Amino acid sequence: MSRVAYVNGRYVPYAKAAVHVEDRGFQFADGVYEVIAVNQGRLVDSSGHLQRLERSLAELRIGMPMTRAALLVVLQETIRRNRVRNGLVYLQVTRGAARREFAFPADTAPTVVAIARAVDMGKAAANAAKGVAAITRPDIRWGRCDIKSVGLLSAALAKQAAKEAGAYEAWLVDRDGKVTEGSSSNAWIVTRDNVLVTRGLSRAILGGITRSAVLELARREGLRIEERAFTVAEALDAREAFVTSTTSFVMPIVSLDGKPIGNGGPGLLAGKLRALYEAYMTGHGAGRPEWEAPFLAPPEAQAR
Ligand code: PDD
């Protein structure tokens, strides 16, 4: 089946799908994106993702290209035309195409692109069953990691380093030796006394939609939670570690820089949270309460 992309109001075959050479996404990484999971043909947490998209755009002073409801229709139609039942849909919005100049152009229409692809869920389940490795890398990103920017070069470099080390993810470490997040995921540990720890929201991390959902599920289970930064040493001493993201759901990390975490196997709590998250995903829309995903820390925490 030939794939179809949505580009600026039209559904076009992949071979014909293109944006302008002077698109500011291409020239300046002047744009934002979202990745949304598709489960049994349904979008998972679409309202949270579209809310975060709107926030990212507002932070860059790019107007919403259309209403959230209209964007939802585009995403659903992209999934439908590509016959994706389980997979991912990517939405990218840039400031648009304009004569190359650093400052914003006046009156340029944003560029909107959506693509969808199926994902082999068996492979993800196999990874989750045995757990995956992570390495650490210095966090060399910019100061607004709360914006889901298409400027992903440092994330790509970190992920490539992980791949070359035979690892699944790279955990990024700030100048104080504390883990910010994964190159494309949020980072979590479970301490020896069973406290779930993940970094609090600030400009140093992306407020993951999966992170919000897992925090809420953990709260409902009555688990002890601390939203704070943790060091690499603390992670190595932890009982468990895992990452959360749209693409990984809840993925146990069993080693960091080649050293085992806990007993070197997937943790109990990570397994439990993954099961709860899967149930949450498949129950999506069927009486499941929606909550507003908090992406932004309170103002006093933002500068951290
Ligand atoms: N990445 N942190 C970073 C830096 C990310 O890129 C992502 C997601 C997350 C997790 O966010 P969420 O739970 O909303 O997916 C955290 C996506 C999946 C990607 O770029 O492919």
Coordinates of C-alpha atoms and ligand atoms in Angstrom, one line a residue:
M1 CA 0.0 0.0 0.0
S2 CA 1.4 3.4 -0.9
R3 CA 1.7 5.9 1.9
V4 CA 0.1 9.2 2.1
A5 CA 1.2 12.4 3.8
Y6 CA -0.8 15.4 4.8
V7 CA 0.9 18.6 3.5
N8 CA -0.7 22.0 3.9
G9 CA -4.3 21.1 3.2
R10 CA -3.8 18.1 0.9
Y11 CA -3.3 14.4 1.2
V12 CA -0.5 13.5 -1.2
P13 CA 1.5 10.3 -2.1
Y14 CA 4.9 10.1 -0.3
A15 CA 6.8 10.5 -3.6
K16 CA 5.1 13.9 -4.1
A17 CA 5.0 15.1 -0.5
A18 CA 7.3 18.1 -0.1
V19 CA 7.8 21.4 1.6
H20 CA 9.5 24.5 0.2
V21 CA 13.3 24.8 0.2
E22 CA 13.0 28.0 2.2
D23 CA 10.8 26.5 4.8
R24 CA 12.0 27.8 8.2
G25 CA 11.7 24.4 9.7
F26 CA 14.5 23.3 7.3
Q27 CA 16.6 26.5 7.6
F28 CA 16.2 27.4 11.3
A29 CA 14.5 24.4 13.0
D30 CA 11.8 27.0 13.5
G31 CA 8.9 24.7 14.3
V32 CA 7.4 22.2 16.7
Y33 CA 6.0 18.7 16.5
E34 CA 4.0 16.1 18.3
V35 CA 4.1 12.3 18.2
I36 CA 0.8 10.6 19.1
A37 CA 0.4 6.8 19.6
V38 CA -2.4 5.0 17.7
N39 CA -3.9 2.1 19.6
Q40 CA -6.5 0.0 17.8
G41 CA -7.1 2.8 15.4
R42 CA -7.6 5.4 18.1
L43 CA -5.3 8.3 19.1
V44 CA -4.0 8.0 22.6
D45 CA -4.2 11.2 24.7
S46 CA -4.8 13.4 21.6
S47 CA -6.2 16.3 23.8
G48 CA -3.0 16.4 25.8
H49 CA -0.8 16.3 22.7
L50 CA -2.8 19.0 21.0
Q51 CA -2.8 21.1 24.1
R52 CA 1.0 20.8 24.3
L53 CA 1.3 21.6 20.6
E54 CA -0.6 24.8 21.1
R55 CA 1.6 25.7 24.0
S56 CA 4.8 25.0 22.1
L57 CA 3.6 27.1 19.2
A58 CA 2.6 30.0 21.5
E59 CA 6.0 30.0 23.1
L60 CA 7.5 30.5 19.6
R61 CA 4.8 33.0 18.6
I62 CA 3.6 30.8 15.8
G63 CA -0.2 30.9 15.4
M64 CA -2.2 27.6 15.5
P65 CA -2.6 26.7 11.8
M66 CA -6.2 25.6 12.5
T67 CA -8.4 24.7 15.5
R68 CA -7.5 21.7 17.7
A69 CA -10.7 20.0 16.4
A70 CA -9.6 20.5 12.8
L71 CA -6.1 19.2 13.5
L72 CA -7.7 16.1 15.1
V73 CA -9.6 15.5 11.9
V74 CA -6.3 15.8 9.9
L75 CA -4.6 13.3 12.2
Q76 CA -7.5 10.8 12.0
E77 CA -7.7 11.1 8.3
T78 CA -3.9 10.5 8.0
I79 CA -4.2 7.4 10.1
R80 CA -7.2 6.2 8.1
R81 CA -5.6 6.8 4.7
N82 CA -2.5 4.9 5.8
R83 CA -4.5 2.1 7.4
V84 CA -2.6 2.4 10.7
R85 CA -4.2 0.4 13.5
N86 CA -1.3 0.4 15.9
G87 CA 1.5 2.9 15.4
L88 CA 2.3 6.5 15.4
V89 CA 1.2 9.7 13.8
Y90 CA 3.7 12.6 13.6
L91 CA 2.5 16.2 13.3
Q92 CA 4.9 19.0 12.4
V93 CA 4.1 22.7 12.3
T94 CA 6.7 25.3 11.2
R95 CA 6.6 29.0 10.9
G96 CA 6.4 28.5 7.1
A97 CA 8.4 29.4 4.0
A98 CA 9.9 32.8 3.6
R99 CA 13.0 34.6 2.2
R100 CA 15.9 33.6 4.4
E101 CA 16.3 36.0 7.3
F102 CA 16.7 35.3 10.9
A103 CA 13.9 37.5 12.3
F104 CA 10.3 36.3 11.8
P105 CA 8.8 37.1 8.4
A106 CA 5.5 39.0 8.4
D107 CA 2.3 37.2 7.5
T108 CA 3.7 33.8 6.6
A109 CA 1.3 30.9 6.7
P110 CA 2.6 28.0 8.9
T111 CA 3.6 24.7 7.2
V112 CA 1.6 21.7 8.5
V113 CA 2.7 18.1 7.8
A114 CA 1.3 14.9 9.2
I115 CA 2.6 11.4 8.5
A116 CA 1.6 8.0 10.1
R117 CA 3.2 4.7 10.3
A118 CA 2.5 1.3 11.8
V119 CA 4.7 0.0 14.6
D120 CA 5.6 -3.6 15.4
M121 CA 4.1 -3.9 18.9
G122 CA 5.7 -7.4 19.3
K123 CA 9.2 -6.0 19.3
A124 CA 8.3 -3.4 21.9
A125 CA 6.8 -6.0 24.1
A126 CA 9.9 -8.2 23.8
N127 CA 12.1 -5.3 24.7
A128 CA 9.9 -4.5 27.7
A129 CA 10.0 -8.2 28.9
K130 CA 13.7 -8.3 29.1
G131 CA 14.5 -4.6 29.7
V132 CA 16.9 -2.4 27.8
A133 CA 20.2 -0.7 28.4
A134 CA 20.9 3.0 28.7
I135 CA 24.0 5.1 28.6
T136 CA 24.6 8.6 30.0
R137 CA 25.6 11.6 27.9
P138 CA 26.1 15.3 28.8
D139 CA 23.0 17.3 28.2
I140 CA 24.1 19.8 25.5
R141 CA 20.6 21.0 24.5
W142 CA 19.3 24.5 24.6
G143 CA 17.5 26.2 27.6
R144 CA 13.9 25.6 26.4
C145 CA 13.6 21.8 26.4
D146 CA 9.9 22.3 27.6
I147 CA 9.1 23.3 24.0
K148 CA 8.8 20.3 21.6
S149 CA 11.0 21.9 19.0
V150 CA 12.0 20.2 15.7
G151 CA 15.6 21.2 16.6
L152 CA 16.6 17.6 17.5
L153 CA 20.2 17.4 16.5
S154 CA 21.6 17.0 20.1
A155 CA 18.9 14.3 20.7
A156 CA 19.9 12.5 17.4
L157 CA 23.6 12.6 18.5
A158 CA 22.8 11.2 21.9
K159 CA 20.6 8.5 20.4
Q160 CA 23.3 7.6 17.9
A161 CA 25.8 7.3 20.8
A162 CA 23.4 4.9 22.5
K163 CA 22.9 2.9 19.4
E164 CA 26.7 2.5 18.9
A165 CA 27.0 1.4 22.5
G166 CA 24.3 -1.2 22.0
A167 CA 21.9 0.7 24.2
Y168 CA 18.3 1.7 23.7
E169 CA 18.4 5.2 25.2
A170 CA 20.8 7.9 26.3
W171 CA 20.0 9.6 29.6
L172 CA 21.1 13.2 29.5
V173 CA 23.0 14.6 32.5
D174 CA 23.1 18.3 33.4
R175 CA 26.1 20.2 34.8
D176 CA 25.2 19.3 38.4
G177 CA 25.5 15.6 37.5
K178 CA 21.7 15.2 37.6
V179 CA 19.7 13.4 35.0
T180 CA 17.4 15.6 33.0
E181 CA 15.6 13.1 30.8
G182 CA 16.2 10.6 28.0
S183 CA 17.1 11.8 24.5
S184 CA 13.4 11.1 23.5
S185 CA 11.8 10.0 26.8
N186 CA 11.4 11.0 30.5
A187 CA 13.6 9.2 33.0
W188 CA 12.4 7.6 36.2
I189 CA 13.9 5.6 39.1
V190 CA 12.5 3.6 42.0
T191 CA 14.6 4.0 45.1
R192 CA 15.5 1.2 47.5
D193 CA 12.6 2.3 49.7
N194 CA 10.2 2.1 46.8
V195 CA 9.8 5.8 46.0
L196 CA 9.0 6.6 42.4
V197 CA 11.3 9.5 41.3
T198 CA 11.2 11.6 38.1
R199 CA 12.4 15.1 37.5
G200 CA 10.0 17.9 38.1
L201 CA 8.7 20.0 35.3
S202 CA 10.9 23.0 34.3
R203 CA 12.5 24.4 31.2
A204 CA 15.1 21.6 31.5
I205 CA 12.7 18.8 30.3
L206 CA 9.8 18.1 28.0
G207 CA 6.6 17.6 30.0
G208 CA 5.8 14.2 28.6
I209 CA 2.2 13.2 28.0
T210 CA 3.1 9.7 29.0
R211 CA 4.8 11.0 32.1
S212 CA 1.6 12.8 33.1
A213 CA -0.5 9.7 32.6
V214 CA 1.9 7.4 34.5
L215 CA 2.1 9.9 37.4
E216 CA -1.7 9.9 37.6
L217 CA -1.8 6.1 37.4
A218 CA 0.9 5.8 40.1
R219 CA -1.0 8.3 42.3
R220 CA -4.2 6.2 41.9
E221 CA -2.2 3.1 43.0
G222 CA -1.2 5.0 46.1
L223 CA 2.5 4.8 45.2
R224 CA 5.0 7.2 46.9
I225 CA 6.1 9.8 44.3
E226 CA 8.8 12.5 44.3
E227 CA 9.1 14.9 41.4
R228 CA 12.8 15.9 41.8
A229 CA 16.1 15.7 40.0
F230 CA 18.3 12.6 40.8
T231 CA 22.0 11.9 40.2
V232 CA 23.6 9.2 38.1
A233 CA 24.9 7.7 41.3
E234 CA 21.4 7.6 42.7
A235 CA 20.2 5.9 39.5
L236 CA 23.0 3.3 39.8
D237 CA 22.0 2.6 43.4
A238 CA 18.2 2.4 42.6
R239 CA 16.0 -0.6 42.8
E240 CA 14.6 0.0 39.3
A241 CA 14.8 2.5 36.4
F242 CA 12.6 3.0 33.4
V243 CA 11.6 5.6 30.7
T244 CA 8.3 6.8 29.5
S245 CA 7.3 8.1 26.1
T246 CA 4.7 7.9 23.4
T247 CA 6.9 5.4 21.5
S248 CA 8.1 3.3 24.5
F249 CA 5.1 3.5 26.9
V250 CA 6.9 2.3 30.1
M251 CA 10.2 0.7 29.2
P252 CA 12.4 -0.9 32.0
I253 CA 16.1 0.2 32.0
V254 CA 18.2 -2.7 33.3
S255 CA 21.7 -1.2 33.0
L256 CA 23.2 2.3 32.9
D257 CA 26.7 2.7 31.3
G258 CA 27.1 -1.0 31.4
K259 CA 26.4 -1.3 35.1
P260 CA 23.3 -3.3 36.2
I261 CA 20.4 -1.5 38.0
G262 CA 18.8 -3.4 40.8
N263 CA 19.1 -7.1 40.0
G264 CA 19.8 -6.4 36.4
G265 CA 16.3 -7.4 35.2
P266 CA 13.1 -5.4 34.6
G267 CA 11.6 -4.0 37.8
L268 CA 8.3 -5.0 39.4
L269 CA 7.0 -1.5 39.6
A270 CA 8.0 -0.8 36.0
G271 CA 6.1 -3.9 34.9
K272 CA 3.1 -3.0 36.9
L273 CA 3.0 0.6 35.5
R274 CA 3.5 -0.7 32.0
A275 CA 0.5 -3.0 32.4
L276 CA -1.6 -0.2 33.9
Y277 CA -0.6 2.1 31.1
E278 CA -1.5 -0.5 28.5
A279 CA -4.9 -0.9 30.1
Y280 CA -5.3 2.9 30.2
M281 CA -4.4 3.2 26.5
T282 CA -6.8 0.5 25.3
G283 CA -9.5 1.8 27.5
H284 CA -9.1 5.2 26.0
G285 CA -12.4 7.0 25.3
A286 CA -14.4 4.4 27.1
G287 CA -15.4 6.1 30.3
R288 CA -11.8 6.9 31.1
P289 CA -11.5 10.2 32.8
E290 CA -9.5 12.8 30.9
W291 CA -7.2 15.0 32.8
E292 CA -5.5 18.2 31.7
A293 CA -1.8 17.4 31.2
P294 CA 0.4 19.8 33.1
F295 CA 3.3 20.7 30.8
L296 CA 4.6 23.7 32.6
A297 CA 6.0 24.0 36.1
P298 CA 4.8 26.8 38.3
P299 CA 6.5 30.1 37.3
E300 CA 9.0 29.9 40.2
A301 CA 10.3 26.6 39.0
Q302 CA 10.6 27.5 35.3
A303 CA 14.1 29.1 35.4
R304 CA 15.7 26.1 37.1
Ligands
PDD1 N1 9.7 12.0 22.2 N2 11.4 14.0 26.5 C1 11.9 14.2 25.2 C2 13.1 14.9 25.0 C3 11.1 13.6 24.2 O1 11.5 13.8 22.9 C4 9.9 12.9 24.5 C5 9.1 12.3 23.4 C6 9.6 12.7 25.8 C7 8.3 12.0 26.2 O2 7.2 12.7 25.8 P1 5.8 12.0 25.5 O3 5.5 11.1 26.7 O4 4.8 13.1 25.4 O5 6.0 11.2 24.2 C8 10.3 13.3 26.8 C9 8.9 11.5 21.0 C10 8.2 10.3 21.3 C11 9.7 11.6 19.8 O6 10.4 12.6 19.6 O7 9.7 10.6 19.0

